[in-house]
Every structure is written in C-alpha cells, then in structure tokens.
Amino acid sequence: MTLWAARLLIAVAAGHLLLALASVLPDLGVLAPNGLPGMLGAPWQPPHLDRQAAFWSSVGSFAAPQWIWGAWMISAAREGHRPPQGTGLALLLVTAVQVTLAPAGGFWLNLAPALLLITAEYRFRTARPEALR
C-alpha cells in the first residue's frame, strides 16, 4: 500500500506541475518580462500579484517536494522500511486544510494516498512480529 500511496503522490505532483506550467508558459513573456528571476520581485504589490501567483502555483508550489516525498517513500518501501508513524495522518490533516481553503482545487486527490498510508501504518502496527521479518 505504501508503494501505491507513493506512486499516487508522484502522479498528483506531476499532474499539478504539468497543468500549472501549461497555464504559465504561454504568458511567460508577460508574467516574467525580465526572465524567471524577475517573477518574484518584492514587495507583494498589486501589479506583481499575477506574476507571484503564477510562480507559487507552478514551480514554487508543494508539487516538487511532494514528488520527492513520493520517490523517497518508494525507495524506503522497496528496502522494507515503513513510513514514519503519523505520515498518513499528517498528509490527511494537510489535505483537509487545503480542501477547506480551496474546495474547487485538486487537493482532493491527496485523500487517496493519505488513506492508503494510514491503512498501511495500521496494518504494520497490528501485524504479528514474526510477520514483519
């Protein structure tokens, strides 16, 4: 189950990055007239909000760390390690906050890996010690 949860995390992250970049790249000349480093000019002023929103919804989003997290979980699961206790619950809580704040977004997709991780943790805790070897 951990492998499936990790794969879903990576799939959600990849889909988010592809959709976000597809929406940003056509207008990159308008959003970042001085190139990508100019996208995040301080301060947070109304004329720059579209640039900053484009950055934080694509490259600066949680998608890249989520992808890395999924890759780490795949590696750990293949070596026989379980995810740290509470990982599934933490993902579920973060997802619940995200869904509450932006119910029309794609945050719902992280419910599946969160529930898979919680189930995997439960199975690991209730397994007999000899079954874990």
XYZ file of C-alpha atoms in Angstrom:
133
model
C 0.000 0.000 0.000
C 2.879 2.333 0.696
C 4.105 1.895 -2.878
C 0.674 2.787 -4.240
C 0.442 5.811 -1.957
C 3.881 6.969 -3.087
C 3.017 6.469 -6.744
C -0.181 8.472 -6.282
C 1.739 11.284 -4.595
C 4.102 11.422 -7.569
C 1.241 11.269 -10.083
C -0.630 14.117 -8.358
C 2.557 16.202 -8.197
C 3.401 15.542 -11.849
C -0.130 16.358 -12.972
C -0.133 19.572 -10.951
C 3.206 20.695 -12.363
C 2.192 19.905 -15.934
C -1.132 21.748 -15.658
C 0.385 24.723 -13.851
C 3.291 25.067 -16.249
C 0.961 24.675 -19.229
C -1.052 27.616 -17.934
C 2.027 29.741 -17.160
C 4.299 29.087 -20.153
C 2.116 30.719 -22.852
C 2.100 34.002 -20.912
C 5.679 33.804 -19.641
C 6.738 36.882 -21.603
C 4.009 38.906 -19.880
C 4.411 37.353 -16.456
C 8.197 37.490 -16.401
C 9.364 40.150 -18.868
C 12.865 40.044 -17.354
C 13.027 36.248 -17.244
C 12.191 33.806 -14.472
C 14.273 35.590 -11.801
C 12.048 38.641 -12.298
C 8.890 36.711 -11.476
C 9.256 37.132 -7.750
C 10.009 40.762 -7.354
C 9.340 42.166 -3.919
C 7.228 43.640 -2.499
C 3.839 41.993 -2.764
C 2.151 44.762 -4.644
C -0.975 44.541 -6.793
C 0.922 44.976 -10.101
C 3.009 41.892 -9.279
C 0.348 39.597 -7.867
C -0.243 37.813 -11.201
C 3.471 37.053 -11.508
C 3.735 35.815 -7.968
C 0.573 33.726 -8.264
C 1.964 32.128 -11.427
C 5.209 31.246 -9.631
C 3.597 29.883 -6.463
C 1.101 27.797 -8.422
C 3.793 26.146 -10.548
C 7.480 25.889 -9.696
C 7.123 27.300 -6.169
C 4.235 25.029 -5.199
C 4.278 21.964 -2.956
C 4.339 19.717 -6.042
C 8.134 19.340 -6.203
C 8.537 18.384 -2.514
C 5.547 16.045 -2.874
C 7.274 14.355 -5.828
C 10.480 13.945 -3.800
C 8.479 12.631 -0.843
C 6.829 10.028 -3.070
C 10.201 8.975 -4.521
C 11.645 8.640 -1.012
C 8.685 6.506 0.077
C 9.119 4.208 -2.929
C 12.796 3.767 -2.117
C 12.098 3.122 1.566
C 9.285 0.649 0.816
C 11.464 -1.318 -1.600
C 14.107 -1.622 1.117
C 11.491 -2.921 3.544
C 11.166 0.220 5.658
C 7.803 1.570 6.677
C 6.952 5.266 6.502
C 7.372 7.183 9.754
C 4.417 6.806 12.098
C 1.885 9.553 11.547
C 2.836 10.237 7.928
C -0.606 9.311 6.627
C -2.377 11.290 9.328
C -0.178 14.333 8.646
C -0.982 14.154 4.929
C -4.683 13.755 5.745
C -4.658 16.823 8.016
C -2.787 18.970 5.478
C -5.173 17.814 2.758
C -8.199 18.611 4.942
C -6.941 22.162 5.479
C -6.208 22.566 1.761
C -9.630 21.235 0.755
C -11.302 23.536 3.291
C -9.473 26.580 1.952
C -9.793 25.699 -1.745
C -12.566 23.132 -2.263
C -12.601 23.615 -6.040
C -8.920 22.711 -6.359
C -7.260 19.377 -6.920
C -6.302 18.873 -3.282
C -8.950 16.141 -3.066
C -6.570 13.888 -4.981
C -4.277 13.627 -1.952
C -7.008 11.924 0.097
C -6.292 8.580 -1.598
C -2.565 8.423 -0.737
C -3.307 9.703 2.788
C -5.849 6.930 3.412
C -3.524 4.318 1.884
C -0.709 5.421 4.192
C -2.993 5.334 7.236
C -4.111 1.814 6.278
C -0.505 0.691 5.750
C 0.519 2.099 9.137
C -2.436 0.370 10.804
C -1.576 -2.958 9.179
C 2.025 -2.612 10.238
C 1.056 -1.865 13.852
C -1.388 -4.791 14.052
C 0.851 -7.338 12.304
C 2.460 -10.087 14.342
C 6.176 -9.506 14.983
C 7.160 -12.686 13.112
C 5.267 -11.465 10.034
C 7.384 -8.316 9.916
C 10.659 -10.157 9.358
